[in-house]
Short mmCIF file of C-alpha atoms and ligand atoms in Angstrom, two decimals:
data_model
loop_
_atom_site.label_atom_id
_atom_site.label_comp_id
_atom_site.label_asym_id
_atom_site.label_seq_id
_atom_site.Cartn_x
_atom_site.Cartn_y
_atom_site.Cartn_z
CA UNK A 156 -75.15 -29.08 44.78
CA UNK A 157 -71.68 -29.90 45.96
CA UNK A 158 -70.09 -32.89 44.31
CA UNK A 159 -66.74 -33.75 42.93
CA UNK A 160 -67.34 -33.30 39.18
CA UNK A 161 -70.20 -33.76 36.73
CA UNK A 162 -68.96 -37.27 35.94
CA UNK A 163 -65.97 -39.20 37.21
CA UNK A 164 -64.42 -42.66 37.24
CA UNK A 165 -63.44 -44.21 40.56
CA UNK A 166 -60.48 -46.57 40.27
CA UNK A 167 -60.21 -48.96 43.19
CA UNK A 168 -56.55 -49.89 43.68
CA UNK A 169 -57.47 -52.41 46.38
CA UNK A 170 -59.53 -54.29 43.81
CA UNK A 171 -56.55 -54.24 41.46
CA UNK A 172 -54.40 -55.78 44.20
CA UNK A 173 -57.08 -58.40 44.87
CA UNK A 174 -57.20 -59.34 41.18
CA UNK A 175 -53.40 -59.56 40.91
CA UNK A 176 -53.40 -61.94 43.85
CA UNK A 177 -56.17 -64.13 42.42
CA UNK A 178 -54.47 -64.27 39.01
CA UNK A 179 -51.14 -65.27 40.58
CA UNK A 180 -52.86 -68.35 42.01
CA UNK A 181 -53.51 -69.53 38.42
CA UNK A 182 -49.87 -69.24 37.38
CA UNK A 183 -46.99 -71.60 38.15
CA UNK A 184 -44.42 -70.07 40.52
CA UNK A 185 -41.96 -69.86 37.64
CA UNK A 186 -44.29 -67.81 35.43
CA UNK A 187 -44.00 -64.06 35.81
CA UNK A 188 -46.92 -61.78 35.09
CA UNK A 189 -46.66 -59.03 32.51
CA UNK A 190 -49.15 -56.26 33.26
CA UNK A 191 -50.65 -55.18 29.96
CA UNK A 192 -51.32 -51.46 30.37
CA UNK A 193 -51.85 -50.42 26.75
CA UNK A 194 -54.55 -47.87 25.93
CA UNK A 195 -53.99 -46.03 29.20
CA UNK A 196 -54.41 -49.26 31.15
CA UNK A 197 -57.66 -50.15 29.36
CA UNK A 198 -58.99 -46.70 30.23
CA UNK A 199 -58.06 -46.96 33.92
CA UNK A 200 -55.11 -44.55 33.69
CA UNK A 201 -51.67 -46.07 33.23
CA UNK A 202 -49.64 -43.99 35.65
CA UNK A 203 -51.38 -44.98 38.89
CA UNK A 204 -52.17 -48.46 37.61
CA UNK A 205 -48.60 -49.26 36.53
CA UNK A 206 -47.08 -47.79 39.71
CA UNK A 207 -49.48 -49.82 41.83
CA UNK A 208 -48.66 -52.97 39.86
CA UNK A 209 -44.96 -52.29 40.40
CA UNK A 210 -45.68 -52.03 44.14
CA UNK A 211 -47.43 -55.40 43.88
CA UNK A 212 -44.26 -56.92 42.44
CA UNK A 213 -45.02 -56.91 38.72
CA UNK A 214 -41.78 -56.28 36.85
CA UNK A 215 -42.91 -56.38 33.23
CA UNK A 216 -45.31 -54.17 31.34
CA UNK A 217 -46.81 -54.40 27.86
CA UNK A 218 -47.90 -51.36 25.86
CA UNK A 219 -49.03 -50.82 22.28
CA UNK A 220 -46.62 -48.11 21.17
CA UNK A 221 -43.64 -45.92 21.98
CA UNK A 222 -45.67 -43.00 23.37
CA UNK A 223 -47.31 -45.29 25.92
CA UNK A 224 -43.91 -46.66 26.90
CA UNK A 225 -42.47 -43.16 27.31
CA UNK A 226 -45.47 -42.13 29.38
CA UNK A 227 -44.71 -44.96 31.81
CA UNK A 228 -41.04 -43.98 32.03
CA UNK A 229 -41.99 -40.33 32.58
CA UNK A 230 -44.11 -41.42 35.52
CA UNK A 231 -41.28 -43.31 37.12
CA UNK A 232 -41.92 -46.89 36.00
CA UNK A 233 -38.51 -48.58 35.97
CA UNK A 234 -39.55 -52.14 35.11
CA UNK A 235 -39.19 -53.84 31.74
CA UNK A 236 -41.48 -52.46 29.07
CA UNK A 237 -42.32 -54.37 25.90
CA UNK A 238 -43.92 -52.54 22.96
CA UNK A 239 -46.34 -55.11 21.52
CA UNK A 240 -46.80 -53.31 18.20
CA UNK A 241 -44.74 -51.41 15.66
CA UNK A 242 -42.33 -48.55 16.43
CA UNK A 243 -41.09 -46.42 13.52
CA UNK A 244 -37.41 -47.28 13.07
CA UNK A 245 -36.61 -43.55 13.12
CA UNK A 246 -37.28 -43.73 16.89
CA UNK A 247 -34.57 -46.32 17.67
CA UNK A 248 -32.64 -43.89 19.85
CA UNK A 249 -35.65 -43.44 22.13
CA UNK A 250 -35.99 -47.22 22.51
CA UNK A 251 -32.41 -47.53 23.59
CA UNK A 252 -32.25 -44.39 25.77
CA UNK A 253 -35.30 -45.49 27.76
CA UNK A 254 -34.46 -49.22 27.84
CA UNK A 255 -37.62 -50.23 26.04
CA UNK A 256 -37.96 -53.65 24.41
CA UNK A 257 -39.35 -53.79 20.88
CA UNK A 258 -41.42 -56.52 19.26
CA UNK A 259 -39.88 -57.72 15.99
CA UNK A 260 -42.42 -59.43 13.78
CA UNK A 261 -40.88 -59.82 10.30
CA UNK A 262 -37.48 -60.11 8.69
CA UNK A 263 -38.11 -56.88 6.79
CA UNK A 264 -38.82 -54.95 9.98
CA UNK A 265 -35.86 -56.61 11.72
CA UNK A 266 -33.52 -55.51 8.95
CA UNK A 267 -34.81 -51.93 8.97
CA UNK A 268 -34.60 -51.69 12.74
CA UNK A 269 -31.11 -53.16 12.67
CA UNK A 270 -29.91 -50.64 10.05
CA UNK A 271 -31.33 -47.72 12.02
CA UNK A 272 -29.69 -49.00 15.21
CA UNK A 273 -26.38 -49.54 13.42
CA UNK A 274 -26.32 -45.91 12.27
CA UNK A 275 -26.68 -44.81 15.88
CA UNK A 276 -24.20 -47.39 17.04
CA UNK A 277 -26.69 -48.87 19.50
CA UNK A 278 -28.20 -52.25 20.21
CA UNK A 279 -31.97 -52.70 20.56
CA UNK A 280 -33.45 -55.25 22.92
CA UNK A 281 -36.16 -57.26 21.15
CA UNK A 282 -38.73 -59.98 21.57
CA UNK A 283 -39.52 -62.04 18.49
CA UNK A 284 -43.20 -62.33 17.63
CA UNK A 285 -44.54 -65.46 15.95
CA UNK A 286 -47.88 -65.70 14.19
CA UNK A 287 -49.23 -69.09 15.21
CA UNK A 288 -52.79 -68.38 14.08
CA UNK A 289 -53.82 -64.86 15.07
CA UNK A 290 -53.06 -63.55 11.58
CA UNK A 291 -52.03 -60.10 12.83
CA UNK A 292 -48.27 -59.62 13.09
CA UNK A 293 -45.44 -62.09 13.44
CA UNK A 294 -43.11 -64.42 11.61
CA UNK A 295 -45.33 -67.11 10.17
CA UNK A 296 -45.25 -70.16 12.39
CA UNK A 297 -47.62 -72.53 10.67
CA UNK A 298 -47.56 -76.30 10.76
CA UNK A 299 -44.63 -76.18 8.33
CA UNK A 300 -41.46 -74.47 9.52
CA UNK A 301 -40.95 -72.45 6.34
CA UNK A 302 -40.15 -69.17 8.14
CA UNK A 303 -37.50 -70.64 10.46
CA UNK A 304 -34.66 -69.45 8.25
CA UNK A 305 -36.05 -65.89 8.34
CA UNK A 306 -36.24 -66.03 12.14
CA UNK A 307 -32.65 -67.26 12.30
CA UNK A 308 -31.52 -64.49 9.97
CA UNK A 309 -33.26 -61.86 12.15
CA UNK A 310 -31.59 -63.28 15.27
CA UNK A 311 -28.17 -62.94 13.67
CA UNK A 312 -28.52 -59.20 13.02
CA UNK A 313 -25.75 -57.61 15.09
CA UNK A 314 -27.62 -54.59 16.45
CA UNK A 315 -30.67 -56.49 17.67
CA UNK A 316 -30.55 -58.44 20.90
CA UNK A 317 -33.37 -60.98 21.15
CA UNK A 318 -34.16 -61.73 24.78
CA UNK A 319 -37.65 -63.12 24.28
CA UNK A 320 -40.04 -64.86 21.93
CA UNK A 321 -43.82 -64.86 21.99
CA UNK A 322 -47.08 -65.43 20.17
CA UNK A 323 -50.70 -64.49 20.78
CA UNK A 324 -53.89 -66.56 21.12
CA UNK A 325 -56.84 -65.52 19.01
CA UNK A 326 -59.50 -67.66 20.68
CA UNK A 327 -58.45 -68.62 24.20
CA UNK A 328 -61.78 -67.26 25.47
CA UNK A 329 -63.68 -69.50 23.05
CA UNK A 330 -64.64 -72.43 25.24
CA UNK A 331 -66.36 -74.37 22.48
CA UNK A 332 -64.76 -77.53 21.12
CA UNK A 333 -63.38 -75.85 18.01
CA UNK A 334 -62.01 -72.90 19.96
CA UNK A 335 -60.16 -75.23 22.30
CA UNK A 336 -58.73 -77.23 19.39
CA UNK A 337 -57.60 -74.04 17.68
CA UNK A 338 -55.87 -72.70 20.79
CA UNK A 339 -54.13 -76.02 21.39
CA UNK A 340 -52.95 -75.88 17.78
CA UNK A 341 -51.46 -72.44 18.38
CA UNK A 342 -49.63 -73.69 21.44
CA UNK A 343 -48.25 -76.65 19.51
CA UNK A 344 -47.01 -74.45 16.66
CA UNK A 345 -45.36 -72.08 19.13
CA UNK A 346 -43.60 -74.92 20.96
CA UNK A 347 -42.52 -76.46 17.67
CA UNK A 348 -41.01 -73.22 16.32
CA UNK A 349 -39.20 -72.49 19.60
CA UNK A 350 -37.78 -76.01 19.59
CA UNK A 351 -36.63 -75.70 15.98
CA UNK A 352 -34.82 -72.47 16.84
CA UNK A 353 -33.21 -74.05 19.89
CA UNK A 354 -31.96 -76.88 17.69
CA UNK A 355 -30.20 -74.24 15.64
CA UNK A 356 -28.58 -72.90 18.76
CA UNK A 357 -30.89 -69.89 19.27
CA UNK A 358 -32.20 -69.56 22.80
CA UNK A 359 -34.48 -67.01 24.38
CA UNK A 360 -34.54 -66.01 28.05
CA UNK A 361 -38.27 -65.31 28.10
CA UNK A 362 -40.96 -67.28 26.28
CA UNK A 363 -44.57 -66.16 26.58
CA UNK A 364 -47.86 -67.07 24.97
CA UNK A 365 -50.87 -66.60 27.26
CA UNK A 366 -53.18 -63.61 27.47
CA UNK A 367 -55.85 -63.32 30.20
CA UNK A 368 -58.09 -66.04 28.81
CA UNK A 369 -55.01 -68.16 28.15
CA UNK A 370 -54.08 -67.88 31.83
CA UNK A 371 -57.54 -68.88 33.01
CA UNK A 372 -58.30 -71.64 30.52
CA UNK A 373 -54.90 -73.14 29.69
CA UNK A 374 -53.27 -73.77 33.03
CA UNK A 375 -50.99 -76.47 31.64
CA UNK A 376 -48.94 -73.70 29.99
CA UNK A 377 -45.60 -73.31 31.76
CA UNK A 378 -43.88 -70.43 30.05
CA UNK A 379 -41.66 -67.81 31.67
CA UNK A 380 -44.26 -65.09 31.44
CA UNK A 381 -47.97 -64.48 30.81
CA UNK A 382 -49.32 -61.23 29.36
CA UNK A 383 -52.33 -60.33 31.47
CA UNK A 384 -54.64 -57.47 30.60
CA UNK A 385 -58.39 -57.41 30.95
CA UNK A 386 -58.76 -59.57 34.08
CA UNK A 387 -56.38 -57.33 36.04
CA UNK A 388 -59.09 -54.71 35.73
CA UNK A 389 -61.70 -57.12 37.02
CA UNK A 390 -63.42 -57.58 33.68
CA UNK A 391 -64.45 -61.26 33.50
CA UNK A 392 -64.07 -63.71 30.60
CA UNK A 393 -65.77 -66.92 29.56
CA UNK A 394 -64.00 -69.82 31.20
CA UNK A 395 -63.94 -73.59 30.94
CA UNK A 396 -65.54 -75.51 33.83
CA UNK A 397 -63.36 -75.18 36.91
CA UNK A 398 -61.33 -72.29 35.51
CA UNK A 399 -63.38 -69.34 36.79
CA UNK A 400 -61.72 -67.05 39.33
CA UNK A 401 -63.12 -64.33 41.51
CA UNK A 402 -62.42 -60.81 40.24
CA UNK A 403 -63.39 -57.38 41.52
CA UNK A 404 -64.19 -54.60 39.05
CA UNK A 405 -61.59 -51.84 39.30
CA UNK A 406 -63.52 -49.03 37.61
CA UNK A 407 -66.84 -47.47 38.59
CA UNK A 408 -68.34 -44.48 36.83
CA UNK A 409 -70.56 -42.00 38.60
CA UNK A 410 -72.35 -38.84 37.62
CA UNK A 411 -74.14 -36.18 39.66
CA UNK A 412 -77.73 -35.57 38.54
CA UNK A 413 -78.04 -31.99 37.29
CA UNK A 414 -81.84 -31.59 37.20
CA UNK A 415 -84.99 -33.46 38.17
CA UNK A 416 -88.34 -32.60 36.64
CA UNK A 417 -91.90 -33.82 36.13
CA UNK A 418 -93.05 -34.45 32.55
CA UNK A 419 -96.55 -35.21 31.32
CA UNK A 420 -98.18 -37.69 28.96
CA UNK A 421 -97.26 -36.74 25.40
CA UNK A 422 -94.02 -34.89 26.29
CA UNK A 423 -91.19 -35.88 23.90
CA UNK A 424 -87.72 -36.36 25.34
CA UNK A 425 -84.32 -35.69 23.76
CA UNK A 426 -83.10 -35.63 20.15
CA UNK A 427 -85.36 -37.08 17.46
CA UNK A 428 -88.17 -37.67 20.00
CA UNK A 429 -87.22 -41.31 20.46
CA UNK A 430 -89.11 -41.37 23.75
CA UNK A 431 -92.52 -39.91 24.56
CA UNK A 432 -93.96 -40.00 28.07
CA UNK A 433 -97.21 -41.99 28.25
CA UNK A 434 -98.05 -40.73 31.75
CA UNK A 435 -96.79 -38.24 34.31
CA UNK A 436 -93.16 -39.15 34.99
CA UNK A 437 -90.17 -37.91 36.98
CA UNK A 438 -87.03 -37.63 34.89
CA UNK A 439 -83.48 -36.93 36.01
CA UNK A 440 -80.97 -35.32 33.69
CA UNK A 441 -77.50 -36.85 34.04
CA UNK A 442 -74.43 -35.01 32.75
CA UNK A 443 -72.83 -37.87 30.85
CA UNK A 444 -73.02 -38.54 27.12
CA UNK A 445 -71.30 -40.18 24.20
CA UNK A 446 -68.38 -37.75 24.41
CA UNK A 447 -67.67 -39.32 27.81
CA UNK A 448 -67.85 -42.80 26.29
CA UNK A 449 -71.49 -43.54 27.15
CA UNK A 450 -72.61 -44.77 23.73
CA UNK A 451 -75.56 -43.47 21.75
CA UNK A 452 -76.47 -47.14 21.35
CA UNK A 453 -77.68 -47.05 24.99
CA UNK A 454 -80.65 -44.80 24.07
CA UNK A 455 -83.85 -46.20 25.65
CA UNK A 456 -81.85 -49.29 26.72
CA UNK A 457 -79.14 -48.41 29.21
CA UNK A 458 -79.76 -48.46 32.93
CA UNK A 459 -78.07 -46.70 35.82
CA UNK A 460 -78.52 -46.93 39.59
CA UNK A 461 -79.98 -44.13 41.70
CA UNK A 462 -80.56 -44.55 45.48
CA UNK A 463 -79.85 -48.28 45.09
CA UNK A 464 -82.52 -48.79 42.41
CA UNK A 465 -82.26 -49.23 38.66
CA UNK A 466 -83.33 -46.34 36.46
CA UNK A 467 -83.49 -46.65 32.68
CA UNK A 468 -82.26 -44.22 30.07
CA UNK A 469 -85.12 -42.56 28.18
CA UNK A 470 -84.64 -41.07 24.74
CA UNK A 471 -81.42 -40.44 22.83
CA UNK A 472 -78.07 -40.15 24.55
CA UNK A 473 -76.72 -36.65 23.78
CA UNK A 474 -73.06 -35.71 23.49
CA UNK A 475 -72.88 -34.54 27.11
CA UNK A 476 -76.19 -35.41 28.80
CA UNK A 477 -79.03 -37.91 28.95
CA UNK A 478 -82.29 -38.48 30.79
CA UNK A 479 -83.25 -41.23 33.26
CA UNK A 480 -86.67 -42.37 34.37
CA UNK A 481 -86.74 -42.03 38.16
CA UNK A 482 -90.55 -42.05 38.53
CA UNK A 483 -90.41 -45.12 40.81
CA UNK A 484 -87.58 -43.82 43.01
CA UNK A 485 -88.66 -41.47 45.79
CA UNK A 486 -86.97 -38.15 46.58
CA UNK A 487 -84.42 -37.96 43.77
CA UNK A 488 -82.87 -34.51 43.70
CA UNK A 489 -80.31 -32.59 41.70
CA UNK A 490 -76.87 -33.47 43.08
CA UNK A 491 -77.78 -37.09 43.82
CA UNK A 492 -75.42 -39.63 42.37
CA UNK A 493 -76.22 -41.87 39.41
CA UNK A 494 -74.00 -44.94 39.20
CA UNK A 495 -73.31 -45.49 35.52
CA UNK A 496 -71.01 -48.48 35.95
CA UNK A 497 -70.49 -50.10 39.35
CA UNK A 498 -72.55 -51.00 42.41
CA UNK A 499 -74.98 -49.12 44.61
CA UNK A 500 -76.86 -51.11 47.24
CA UNK A 501 -77.86 -54.47 45.80
CA UNK A 502 -77.78 -53.25 42.22
CA UNK A 503 -74.88 -53.50 39.81
CA UNK A 504 -74.19 -52.38 36.25
CA UNK A 505 -71.10 -53.80 34.57
CA UNK A 506 -69.26 -52.93 31.38
CA UNK A 507 -70.32 -56.39 30.28
CA UNK A 508 -74.05 -55.51 30.69
CA UNK A 509 -73.58 -52.39 28.60
CA UNK A 510 -71.47 -54.20 26.02
CA UNK A 511 -74.33 -56.62 25.44
CA UNK A 512 -76.69 -53.75 24.62
CA UNK A 513 -74.25 -52.29 22.12
CA UNK A 514 -73.20 -55.62 20.60
CA UNK A 515 -69.59 -55.16 21.66
CA UNK A 516 -67.21 -56.35 24.40
CA UNK A 517 -66.33 -54.86 27.79
CA UNK A 518 -62.75 -54.24 26.58
CA UNK A 519 -64.02 -51.67 24.10
CA UNK A 520 -66.28 -49.79 26.50
CA UNK A 521 -63.56 -49.48 29.16
CA UNK A 522 -61.17 -48.03 26.56
CA UNK A 523 -63.82 -45.58 25.40
CA UNK A 524 -64.24 -43.84 28.77
CA UNK A 525 -62.97 -40.54 27.47
CA UNK A 526 -60.32 -38.19 28.76
CA UNK A 527 -63.07 -35.80 29.80
CA UNK A 528 -63.85 -38.15 32.69
CA UNK A 529 -61.39 -37.56 35.55
CA UNK A 530 -59.98 -40.71 37.18
CA UNK A 531 -60.13 -40.73 40.97
CA UNK A 532 -57.84 -43.31 42.59
CA UNK A 533 -58.92 -44.94 45.83
CA UNK A 534 -57.10 -47.14 48.28
CA UNK A 535 -58.12 -48.19 51.78
CA UNK A 536 -61.32 -46.14 51.36
CA UNK A 537 -59.34 -42.94 50.75
CA UNK A 538 -58.69 -40.91 47.62
CA UNK A 539 -54.99 -41.18 46.87
CA UNK A 540 -54.83 -39.33 43.56
CA UNK A 541 -56.78 -37.73 40.76
CA UNK A 542 -55.92 -37.58 37.08
CA UNK A 543 -57.88 -34.89 35.25
CA UNK A 544 -56.61 -35.01 31.68
CA UNK A 545 -58.43 -31.91 30.48
CA UNK A 546 -57.18 -29.67 33.28
CA UNK A 547 -53.62 -30.87 32.60
CA UNK A 548 -53.72 -30.12 28.88
C1 LIG B 697 -53.73 -56.81 24.50
C2 LIG B 697 -52.78 -57.90 24.46
C3 LIG B 697 -52.67 -58.76 25.56
C4 LIG B 697 -53.61 -58.74 26.74
O1 LIG B 697 -54.84 -59.28 26.38
P1 LIG B 697 -55.97 -59.56 27.47
O2 LIG B 697 -57.00 -60.33 26.73
O3 LIG B 697 -56.48 -58.21 27.89
O4 LIG B 697 -55.34 -60.28 28.59
C5 LIG B 697 -51.66 -59.71 25.53
N1 LIG B 697 -50.81 -59.80 24.48
C6 LIG B 697 -50.92 -58.99 23.40
C7 LIG B 697 -49.96 -59.17 22.27
C8 LIG B 697 -51.91 -58.04 23.35
O5 LIG B 697 -52.02 -57.25 22.28
#
């Protein structure tokens, strides 16, 4: 029984490089890629992922908050970092000290940030966020141009330096007729607002609008930058005809079987007896559970791969363990590896497969792989690093 850990995530940096290369082919030469590495790089671990992306020539990163930005700086990332969400204005000094760019999404926030910066006698680099139809944050950029004066006022604040302007698609992965019309409407409103600002003499170095699905499905966009997240990690999206690209999944999750046993007809398995054996069966206990991010919703529905064959989850998923039916797979022993997400032989389980069971999206499941699961980084078939959050803490 000698294996690396009970459960671990393998992060394939070669697959990341492959994806970066494939995505670049969809972008005009003049469009830079921003690597969106919020939420610990969608659960993949931001330090190795961001460093690897820097090595691949990516010079811009997007994060959700100040702590994520500081974590990148601490790990030696020197590229531009844009915080896509709010930062408390009390933290202005940190923004400036670490050369972090802040999203400014309303006149009220702009004024508060400006006042805080003024007190410290510093200037904050900002990107202006427009709401063209996402309804989340941003200066309203509807079909009318009613908020243009507010945008202008924000741009004139002396302690804010606006170097960029952007907006966010809500439905660029919706390839139905209405979804396409809606996305095109967002693009039009963005272009219109930017033009109106330019007419007033306000120019931005960097304009950006596309997310991953925007890059794949709206190739006529020619902005300075595209904010790419999920597809970097090899998680696919719905695409319009002719827009699909080849991606390789970056994360696999594996677990070492802790026990194999024979059960008999009538034996009840796991919490609440949600599974009862109807015949003699071989069951393997796998040390992964909902505290690792393997949802309780996968009870009696999830499948893993053992010895290159599918094995289904039987009974409830516990916090730390679950049971698999391996009756049909010969010679399974404690210590053998169960592939939770990833490939083994001809079989594959993706985050997308699991998301379907739980009625969610692959984004969410990747983010939910918990800190109890160490990340093992691989490149050229070798392990190049391990992040074990629990041991560090
Ligand atoms: C998360 C996020 C992205 C990346 O989205 P993907 O669908 O993963 O490409 C881009 N821009 C903003 C503002 C985001 O919040």
